[in-house]
PDB file of C-alpha atoms in Angstrom:
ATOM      1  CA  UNK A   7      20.843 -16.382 -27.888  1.00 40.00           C
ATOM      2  CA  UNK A   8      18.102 -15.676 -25.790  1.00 44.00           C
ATOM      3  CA  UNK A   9      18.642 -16.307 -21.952  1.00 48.00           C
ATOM      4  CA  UNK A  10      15.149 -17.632 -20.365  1.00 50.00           C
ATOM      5  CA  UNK A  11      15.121 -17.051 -16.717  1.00 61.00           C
ATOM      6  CA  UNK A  12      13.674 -20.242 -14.566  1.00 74.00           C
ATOM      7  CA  UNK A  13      10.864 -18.693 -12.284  1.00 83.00           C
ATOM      8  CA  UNK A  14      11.255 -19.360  -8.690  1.00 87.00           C
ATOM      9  CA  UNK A  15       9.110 -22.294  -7.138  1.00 88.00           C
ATOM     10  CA  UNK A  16       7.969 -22.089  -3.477  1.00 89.00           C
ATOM     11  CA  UNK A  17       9.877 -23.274  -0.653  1.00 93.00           C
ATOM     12  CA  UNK A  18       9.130 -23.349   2.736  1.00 94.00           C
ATOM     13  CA  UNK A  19      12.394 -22.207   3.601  1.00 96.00           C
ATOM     14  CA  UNK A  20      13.861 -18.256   4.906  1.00 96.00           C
ATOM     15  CA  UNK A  21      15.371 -17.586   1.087  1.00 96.00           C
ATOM     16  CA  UNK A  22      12.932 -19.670  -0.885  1.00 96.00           C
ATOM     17  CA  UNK A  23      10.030 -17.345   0.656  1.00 97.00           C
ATOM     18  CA  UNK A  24      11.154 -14.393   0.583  1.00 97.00           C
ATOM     19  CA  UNK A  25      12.681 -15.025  -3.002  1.00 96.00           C
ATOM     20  CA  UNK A  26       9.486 -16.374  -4.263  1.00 97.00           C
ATOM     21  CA  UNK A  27       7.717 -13.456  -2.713  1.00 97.00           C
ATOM     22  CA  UNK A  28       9.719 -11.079  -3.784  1.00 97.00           C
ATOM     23  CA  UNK A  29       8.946 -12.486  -7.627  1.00 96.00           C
ATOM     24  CA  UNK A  30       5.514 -12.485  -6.927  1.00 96.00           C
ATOM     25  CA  UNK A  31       4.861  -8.881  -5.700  1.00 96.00           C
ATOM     26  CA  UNK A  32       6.809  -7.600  -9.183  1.00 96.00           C
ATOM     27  CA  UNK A  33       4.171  -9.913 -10.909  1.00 95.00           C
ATOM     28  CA  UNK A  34       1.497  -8.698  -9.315  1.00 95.00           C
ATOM     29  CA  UNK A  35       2.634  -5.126  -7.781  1.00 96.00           C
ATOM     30  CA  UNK A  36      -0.354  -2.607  -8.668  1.00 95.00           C
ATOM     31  CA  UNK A  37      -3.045  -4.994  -7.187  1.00 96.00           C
ATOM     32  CA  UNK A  38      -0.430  -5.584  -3.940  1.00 97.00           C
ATOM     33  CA  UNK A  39      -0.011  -1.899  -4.045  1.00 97.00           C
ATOM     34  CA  UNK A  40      -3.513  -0.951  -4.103  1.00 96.00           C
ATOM     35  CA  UNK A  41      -4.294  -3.436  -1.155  1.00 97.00           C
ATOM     36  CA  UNK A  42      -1.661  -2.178   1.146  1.00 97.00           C
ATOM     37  CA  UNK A  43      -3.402   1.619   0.538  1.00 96.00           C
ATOM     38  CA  UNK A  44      -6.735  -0.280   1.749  1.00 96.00           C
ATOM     39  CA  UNK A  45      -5.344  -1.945   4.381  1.00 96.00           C
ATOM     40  CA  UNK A  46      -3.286   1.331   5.744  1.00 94.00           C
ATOM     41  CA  UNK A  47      -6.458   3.338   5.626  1.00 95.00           C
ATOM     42  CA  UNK A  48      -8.512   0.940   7.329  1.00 94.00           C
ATOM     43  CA  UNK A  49      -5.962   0.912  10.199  1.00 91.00           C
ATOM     44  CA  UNK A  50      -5.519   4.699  10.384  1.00 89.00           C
ATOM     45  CA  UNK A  51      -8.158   5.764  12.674  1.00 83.00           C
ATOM     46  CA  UNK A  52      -7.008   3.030  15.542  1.00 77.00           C
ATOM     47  CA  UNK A  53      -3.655   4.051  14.695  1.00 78.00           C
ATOM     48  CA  UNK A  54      -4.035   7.564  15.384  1.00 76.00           C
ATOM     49  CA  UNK A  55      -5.770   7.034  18.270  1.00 70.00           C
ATOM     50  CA  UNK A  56      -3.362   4.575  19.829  1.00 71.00           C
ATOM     51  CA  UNK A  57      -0.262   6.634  19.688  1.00 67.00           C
ATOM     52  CA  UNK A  58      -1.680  10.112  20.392  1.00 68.00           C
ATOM     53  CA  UNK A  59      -0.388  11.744  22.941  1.00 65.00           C
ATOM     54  CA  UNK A  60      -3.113  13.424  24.670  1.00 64.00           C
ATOM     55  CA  UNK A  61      -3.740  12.688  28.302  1.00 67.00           C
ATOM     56  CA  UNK A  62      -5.417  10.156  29.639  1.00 71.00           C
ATOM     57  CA  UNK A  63      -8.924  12.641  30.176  1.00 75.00           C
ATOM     58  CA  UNK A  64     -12.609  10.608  30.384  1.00 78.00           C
ATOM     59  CA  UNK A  65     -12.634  11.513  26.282  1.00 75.00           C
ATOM     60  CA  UNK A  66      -9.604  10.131  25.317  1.00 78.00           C
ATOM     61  CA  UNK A  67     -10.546   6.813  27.344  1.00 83.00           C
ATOM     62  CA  UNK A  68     -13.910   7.483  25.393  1.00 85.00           C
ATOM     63  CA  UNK A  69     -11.860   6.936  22.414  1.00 85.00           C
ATOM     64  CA  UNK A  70      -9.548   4.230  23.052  1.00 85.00           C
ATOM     65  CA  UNK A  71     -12.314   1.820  23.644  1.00 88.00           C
ATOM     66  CA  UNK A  72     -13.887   2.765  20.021  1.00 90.00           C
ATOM     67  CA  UNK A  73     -10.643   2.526  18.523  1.00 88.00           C
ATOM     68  CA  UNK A  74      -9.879  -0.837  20.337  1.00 88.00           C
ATOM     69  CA  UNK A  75     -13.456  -1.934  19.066  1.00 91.00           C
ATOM     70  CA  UNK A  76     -12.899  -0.742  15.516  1.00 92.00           C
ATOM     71  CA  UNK A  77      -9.493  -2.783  15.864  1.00 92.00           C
ATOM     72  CA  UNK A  78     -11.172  -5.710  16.292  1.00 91.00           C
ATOM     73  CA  UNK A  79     -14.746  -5.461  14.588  1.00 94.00           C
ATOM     74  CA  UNK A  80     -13.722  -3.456  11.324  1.00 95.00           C
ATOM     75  CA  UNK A  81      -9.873  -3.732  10.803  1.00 95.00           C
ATOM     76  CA  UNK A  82      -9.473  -7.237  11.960  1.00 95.00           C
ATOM     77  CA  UNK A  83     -11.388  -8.625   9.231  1.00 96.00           C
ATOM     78  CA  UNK A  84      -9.700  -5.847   6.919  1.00 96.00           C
ATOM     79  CA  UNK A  85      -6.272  -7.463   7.189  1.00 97.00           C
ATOM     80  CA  UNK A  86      -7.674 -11.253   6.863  1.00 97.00           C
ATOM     81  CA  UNK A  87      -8.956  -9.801   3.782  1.00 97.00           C
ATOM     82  CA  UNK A  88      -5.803  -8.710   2.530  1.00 97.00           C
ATOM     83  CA  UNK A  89      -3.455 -11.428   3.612  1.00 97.00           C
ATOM     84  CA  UNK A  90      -6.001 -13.466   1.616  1.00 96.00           C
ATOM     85  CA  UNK A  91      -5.002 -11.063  -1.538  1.00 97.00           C
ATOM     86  CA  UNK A  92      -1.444 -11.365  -1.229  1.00 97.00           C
ATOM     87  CA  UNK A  93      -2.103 -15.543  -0.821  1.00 97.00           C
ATOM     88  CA  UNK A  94      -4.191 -15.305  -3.977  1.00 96.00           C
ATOM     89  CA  UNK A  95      -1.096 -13.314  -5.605  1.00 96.00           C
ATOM     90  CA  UNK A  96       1.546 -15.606  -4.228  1.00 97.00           C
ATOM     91  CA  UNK A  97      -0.922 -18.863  -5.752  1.00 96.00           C
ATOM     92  CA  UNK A  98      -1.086 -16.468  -9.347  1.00 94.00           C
ATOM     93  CA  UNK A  99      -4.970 -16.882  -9.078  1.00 93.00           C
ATOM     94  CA  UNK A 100      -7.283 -14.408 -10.272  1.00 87.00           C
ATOM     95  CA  UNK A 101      -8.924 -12.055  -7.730  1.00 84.00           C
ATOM     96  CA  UNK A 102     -10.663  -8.550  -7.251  1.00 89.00           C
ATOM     97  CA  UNK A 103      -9.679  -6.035  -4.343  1.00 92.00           C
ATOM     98  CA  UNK A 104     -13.700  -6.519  -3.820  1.00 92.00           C
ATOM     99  CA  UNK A 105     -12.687  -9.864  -2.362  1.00 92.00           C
ATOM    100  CA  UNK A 106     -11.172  -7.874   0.613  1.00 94.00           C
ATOM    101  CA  UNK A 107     -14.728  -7.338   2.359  1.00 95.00           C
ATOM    102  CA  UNK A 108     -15.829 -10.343   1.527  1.00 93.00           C
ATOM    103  CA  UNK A 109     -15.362 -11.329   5.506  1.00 94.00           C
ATOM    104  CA  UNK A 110     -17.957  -8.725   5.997  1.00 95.00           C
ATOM    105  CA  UNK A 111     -20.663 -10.679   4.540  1.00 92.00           C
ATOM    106  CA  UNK A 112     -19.275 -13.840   5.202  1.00 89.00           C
ATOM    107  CA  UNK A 113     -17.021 -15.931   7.392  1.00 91.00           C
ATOM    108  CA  UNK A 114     -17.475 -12.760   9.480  1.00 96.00           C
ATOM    109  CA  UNK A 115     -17.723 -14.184  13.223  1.00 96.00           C
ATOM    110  CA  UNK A 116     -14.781 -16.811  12.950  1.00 96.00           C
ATOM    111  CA  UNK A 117     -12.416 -13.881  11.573  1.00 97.00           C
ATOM    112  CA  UNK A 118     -13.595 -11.625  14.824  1.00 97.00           C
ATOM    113  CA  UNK A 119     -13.008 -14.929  17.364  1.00 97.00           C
ATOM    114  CA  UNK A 120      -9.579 -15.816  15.452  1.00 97.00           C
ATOM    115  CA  UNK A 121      -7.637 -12.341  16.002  1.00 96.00           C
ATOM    116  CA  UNK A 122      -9.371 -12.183  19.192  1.00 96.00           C
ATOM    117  CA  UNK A 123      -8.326 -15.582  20.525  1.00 96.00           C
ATOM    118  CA  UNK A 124      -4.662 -15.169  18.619  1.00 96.00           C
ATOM    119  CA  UNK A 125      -4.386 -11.881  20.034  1.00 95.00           C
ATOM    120  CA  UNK A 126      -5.035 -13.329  23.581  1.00 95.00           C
ATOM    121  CA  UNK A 127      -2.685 -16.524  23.380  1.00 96.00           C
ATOM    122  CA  UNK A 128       0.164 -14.703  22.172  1.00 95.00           C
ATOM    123  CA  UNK A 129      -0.136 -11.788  24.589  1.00 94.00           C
ATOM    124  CA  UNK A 130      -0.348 -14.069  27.322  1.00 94.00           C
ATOM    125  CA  UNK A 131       2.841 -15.831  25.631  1.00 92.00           C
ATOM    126  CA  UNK A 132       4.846 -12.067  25.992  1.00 91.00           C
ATOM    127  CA  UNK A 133       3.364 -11.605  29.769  1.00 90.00           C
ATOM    128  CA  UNK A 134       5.398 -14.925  30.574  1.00 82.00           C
ATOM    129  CA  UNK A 135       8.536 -13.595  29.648  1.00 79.00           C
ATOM    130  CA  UNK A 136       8.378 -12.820  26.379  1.00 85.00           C
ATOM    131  CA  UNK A 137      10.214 -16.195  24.715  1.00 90.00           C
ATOM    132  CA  UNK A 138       6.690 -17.983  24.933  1.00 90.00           C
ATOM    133  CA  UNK A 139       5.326 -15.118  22.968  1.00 93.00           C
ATOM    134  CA  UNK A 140       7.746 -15.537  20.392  1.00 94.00           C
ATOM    135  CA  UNK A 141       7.116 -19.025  19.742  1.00 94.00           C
ATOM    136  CA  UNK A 142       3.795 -18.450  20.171  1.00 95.00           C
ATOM    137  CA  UNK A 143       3.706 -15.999  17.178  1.00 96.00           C
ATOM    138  CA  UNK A 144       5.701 -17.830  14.798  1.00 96.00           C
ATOM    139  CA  UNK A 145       3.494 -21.140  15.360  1.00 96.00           C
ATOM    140  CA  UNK A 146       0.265 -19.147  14.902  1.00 97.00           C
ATOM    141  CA  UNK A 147       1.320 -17.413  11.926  1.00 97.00           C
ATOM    142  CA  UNK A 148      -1.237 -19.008   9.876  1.00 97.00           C
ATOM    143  CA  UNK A 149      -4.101 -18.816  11.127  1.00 97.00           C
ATOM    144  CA  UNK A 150      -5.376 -15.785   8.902  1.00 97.00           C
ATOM    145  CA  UNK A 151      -5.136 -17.842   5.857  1.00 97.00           C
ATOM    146  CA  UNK A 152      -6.218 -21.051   7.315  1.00 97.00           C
ATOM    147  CA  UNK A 153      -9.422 -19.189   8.316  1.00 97.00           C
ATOM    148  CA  UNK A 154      -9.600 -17.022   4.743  1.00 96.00           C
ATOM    149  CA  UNK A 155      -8.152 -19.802   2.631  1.00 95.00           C
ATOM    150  CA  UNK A 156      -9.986 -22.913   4.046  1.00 95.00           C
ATOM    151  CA  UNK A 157     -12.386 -20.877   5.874  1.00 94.00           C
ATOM    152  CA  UNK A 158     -11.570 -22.977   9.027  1.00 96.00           C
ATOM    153  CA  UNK A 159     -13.418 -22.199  12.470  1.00 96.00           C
ATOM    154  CA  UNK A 160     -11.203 -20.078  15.319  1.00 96.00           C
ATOM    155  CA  UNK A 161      -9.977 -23.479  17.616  1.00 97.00           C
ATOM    156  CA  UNK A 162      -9.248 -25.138  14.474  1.00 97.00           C
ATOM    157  CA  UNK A 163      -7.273 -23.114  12.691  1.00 97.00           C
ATOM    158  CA  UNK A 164      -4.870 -22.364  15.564  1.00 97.00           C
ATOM    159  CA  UNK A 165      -4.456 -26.520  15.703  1.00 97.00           C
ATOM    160  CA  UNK A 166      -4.205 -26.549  12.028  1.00 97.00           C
ATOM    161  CA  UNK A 167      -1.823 -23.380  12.426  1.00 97.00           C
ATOM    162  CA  UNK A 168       0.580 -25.245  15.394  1.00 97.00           C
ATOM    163  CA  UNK A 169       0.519 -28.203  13.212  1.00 96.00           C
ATOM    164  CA  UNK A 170       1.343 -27.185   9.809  1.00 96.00           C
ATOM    165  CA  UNK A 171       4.395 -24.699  11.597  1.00 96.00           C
ATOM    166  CA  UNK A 172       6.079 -27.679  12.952  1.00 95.00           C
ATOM    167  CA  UNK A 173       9.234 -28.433  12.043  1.00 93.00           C
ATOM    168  CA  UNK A 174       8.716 -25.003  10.324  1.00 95.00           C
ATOM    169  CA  UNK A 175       9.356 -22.194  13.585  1.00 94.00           C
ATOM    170  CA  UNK A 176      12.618 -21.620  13.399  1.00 95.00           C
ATOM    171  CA  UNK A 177      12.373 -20.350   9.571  1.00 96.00           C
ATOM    172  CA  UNK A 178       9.335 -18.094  10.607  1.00 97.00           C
ATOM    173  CA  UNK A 179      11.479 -16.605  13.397  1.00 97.00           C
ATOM    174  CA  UNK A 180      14.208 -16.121  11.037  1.00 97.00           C
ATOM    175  CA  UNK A 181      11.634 -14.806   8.834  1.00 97.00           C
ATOM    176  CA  UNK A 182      10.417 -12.740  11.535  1.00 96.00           C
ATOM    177  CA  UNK A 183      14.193 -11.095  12.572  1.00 96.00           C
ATOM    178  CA  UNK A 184      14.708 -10.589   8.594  1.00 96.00           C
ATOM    179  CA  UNK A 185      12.058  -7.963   8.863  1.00 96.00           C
ATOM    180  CA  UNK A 186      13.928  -5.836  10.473  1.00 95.00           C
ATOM    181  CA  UNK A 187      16.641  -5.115   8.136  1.00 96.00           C
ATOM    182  CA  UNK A 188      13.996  -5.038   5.108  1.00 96.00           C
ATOM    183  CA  UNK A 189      12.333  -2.024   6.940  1.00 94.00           C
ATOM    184  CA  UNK A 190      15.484   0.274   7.966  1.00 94.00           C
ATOM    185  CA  UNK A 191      16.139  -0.167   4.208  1.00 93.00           C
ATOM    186  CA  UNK A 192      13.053   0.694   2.820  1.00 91.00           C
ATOM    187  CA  UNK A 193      13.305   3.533   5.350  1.00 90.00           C
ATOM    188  CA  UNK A 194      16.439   4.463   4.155  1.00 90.00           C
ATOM    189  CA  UNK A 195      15.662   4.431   0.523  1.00 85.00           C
ATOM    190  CA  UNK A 196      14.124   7.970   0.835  1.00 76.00           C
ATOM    191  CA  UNK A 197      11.500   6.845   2.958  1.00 79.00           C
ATOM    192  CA  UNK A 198       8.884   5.345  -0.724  1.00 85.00           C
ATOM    193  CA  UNK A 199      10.813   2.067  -0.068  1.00 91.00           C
ATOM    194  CA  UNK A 200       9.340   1.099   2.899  1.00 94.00           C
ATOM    195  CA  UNK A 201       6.164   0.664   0.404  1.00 94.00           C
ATOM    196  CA  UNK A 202       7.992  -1.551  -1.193  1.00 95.00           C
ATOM    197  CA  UNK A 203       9.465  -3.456   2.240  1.00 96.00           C
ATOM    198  CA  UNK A 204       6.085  -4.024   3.498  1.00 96.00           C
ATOM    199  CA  UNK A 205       4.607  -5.506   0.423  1.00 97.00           C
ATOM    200  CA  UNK A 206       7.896  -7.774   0.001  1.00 97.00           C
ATOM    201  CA  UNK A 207       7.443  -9.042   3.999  1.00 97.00           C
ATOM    202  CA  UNK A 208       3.681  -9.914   3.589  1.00 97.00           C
ATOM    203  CA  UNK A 209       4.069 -11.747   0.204  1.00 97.00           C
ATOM    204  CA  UNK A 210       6.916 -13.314   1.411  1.00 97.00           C
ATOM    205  CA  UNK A 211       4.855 -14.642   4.659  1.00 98.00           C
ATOM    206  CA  UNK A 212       2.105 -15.836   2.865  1.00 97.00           C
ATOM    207  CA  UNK A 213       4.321 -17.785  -0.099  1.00 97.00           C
ATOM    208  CA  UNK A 214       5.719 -19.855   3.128  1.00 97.00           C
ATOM    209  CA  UNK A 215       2.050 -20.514   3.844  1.00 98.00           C
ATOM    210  CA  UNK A 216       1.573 -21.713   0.582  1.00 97.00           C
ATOM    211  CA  UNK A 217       4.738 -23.362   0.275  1.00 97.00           C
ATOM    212  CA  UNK A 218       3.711 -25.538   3.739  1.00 97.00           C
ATOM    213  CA  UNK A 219       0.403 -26.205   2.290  1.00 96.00           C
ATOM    214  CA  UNK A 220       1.682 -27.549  -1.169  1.00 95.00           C
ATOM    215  CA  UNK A 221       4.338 -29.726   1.389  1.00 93.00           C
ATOM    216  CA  UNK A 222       1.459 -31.190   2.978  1.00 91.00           C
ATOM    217  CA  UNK A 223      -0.782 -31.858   0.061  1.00 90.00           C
ATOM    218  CA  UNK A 224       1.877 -33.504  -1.102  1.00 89.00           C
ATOM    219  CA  UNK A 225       2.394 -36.017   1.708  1.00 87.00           C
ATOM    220  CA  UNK A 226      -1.286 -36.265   1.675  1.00 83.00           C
ATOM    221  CA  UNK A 227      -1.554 -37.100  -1.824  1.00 80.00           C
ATOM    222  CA  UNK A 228       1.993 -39.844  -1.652  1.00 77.00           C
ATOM    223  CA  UNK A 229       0.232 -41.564   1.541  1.00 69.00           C
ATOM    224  CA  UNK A 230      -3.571 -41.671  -0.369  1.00 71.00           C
ATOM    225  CA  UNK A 231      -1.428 -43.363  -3.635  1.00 67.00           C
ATOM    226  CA  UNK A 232       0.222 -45.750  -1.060  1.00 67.00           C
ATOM    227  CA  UNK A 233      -3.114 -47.295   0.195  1.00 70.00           C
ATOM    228  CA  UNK A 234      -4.657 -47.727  -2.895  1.00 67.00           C
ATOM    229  CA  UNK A 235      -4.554 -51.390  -4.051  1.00 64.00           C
ATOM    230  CA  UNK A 236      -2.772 -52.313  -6.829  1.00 57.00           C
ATOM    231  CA  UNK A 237      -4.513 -54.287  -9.765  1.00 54.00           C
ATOM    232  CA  UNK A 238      -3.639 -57.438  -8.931  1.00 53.00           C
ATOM    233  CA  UNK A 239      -4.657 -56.650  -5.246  1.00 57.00           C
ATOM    234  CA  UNK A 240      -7.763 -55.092  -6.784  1.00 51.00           C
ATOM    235  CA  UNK A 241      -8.219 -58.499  -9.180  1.00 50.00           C
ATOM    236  CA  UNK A 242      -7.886 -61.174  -5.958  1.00 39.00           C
TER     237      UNK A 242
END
């Protein structure tokens, strides 16, 4: 007798995300594969630039401006594009890796102003003693796919973001610590399984997105059905 596994459904939960994630990046693992090589490419050239360690001479300042200006004009919009991807995955919708740089040509200036002004607010949270950062972080955690997915406008999405995570922050700061432990092991499974650990963490991120956003279409949809009038309200 054949044994038919029931497929995970999202949950906006630590397990239920990162077990729903976890199915989803085996489902879709070439195309998650392929955008974590674009993504690490694209961030290379701030990377190497940010933890050289050269001195502090007029050229090297030289090129830590660039590099912070290719952080946030090029790469920014880079890994919007690719959080997008793994939502797309997580959602089992088609999509092509073209779809990456399509914040280039569109949606272009709210994706600079969002990771600019999230970027800000949560480095401000760390200067105060690092606990606001944290909270900070974990209640602004989606504002890349509220901007990519519903292609919402910098203030708004970090509203939208604060809303939707309420109720929600302590599982994205559990989500958060879990990360930790996922790395050293894909570190220590000879080093090629921290490919694996980094697709796992974003997929899992963006199925509690998703699973929020189905929570709250949900509500949406129960309170529309509640105000409609019933026939014989509809009749008198």
């Amino acid at each position: 007798m054949e044994i038919i596994k029931e497929e995970r459904k999202p949950e906006a939960t630590i397990t239920g995300s990162y077990g729903y994630g976890w199915q989803q990046m085996w489902k879709h693992f070439l195309y998650l594969f392929l955008v974590l090589i674009i993504v690490g490419i694209a961030e290379s050239p701030a990377s190497i630039v940010r933890d050289s360690d050269a001195e502090n001479s007029p050229g090297m300042i030289v090129l830590q401006i660039l590099a912070a200006v290719y952080w946030l004009l090029v790469f920014s919009v880079v890994k919007y594009g690719g959080n997008l991807m793994y939502l797309r995955a997580i959602r089992n919708e088609k999509f092509e890796i073209s779809e990456m740089f399509d914040g280039f040509k569109k949606n272009y200036i709210n994706i600079i102003l969002a990771n600019l002004l999230t970027f800000a607010i949560i480095g401000l949270g760390f200067v105060l003693l690092i606990v606001p950062g944290i909270i900070l972080a974990c209640r602004l955690a989606f504002v890349s796919y509220l901007v990519m997915d519903k292609n919402m406008e910098p203030v708004t999405a970090i509203e939208k973001s604060w809303e939707m995570t309420k109720g929600h922050g302590w599982q994205i700061f559990g989500m958060g610590l879990l990360v930790i432990p996922i790395v050293i092991g894909g570190l220590l499974c000879f080093i090629v399984g921290i490919v694996f650990s980094i697709i796992w963490i974003s997929a899992a991120f963006a199925s509690m997105y998703h699973a929020v956003d189905l929570e709250e279409k949900k509500l949406n949809d129960e309170f529309v059905d509640g105000n409609k009038p019933t026939p014989s309200e509809g009749q008198s």
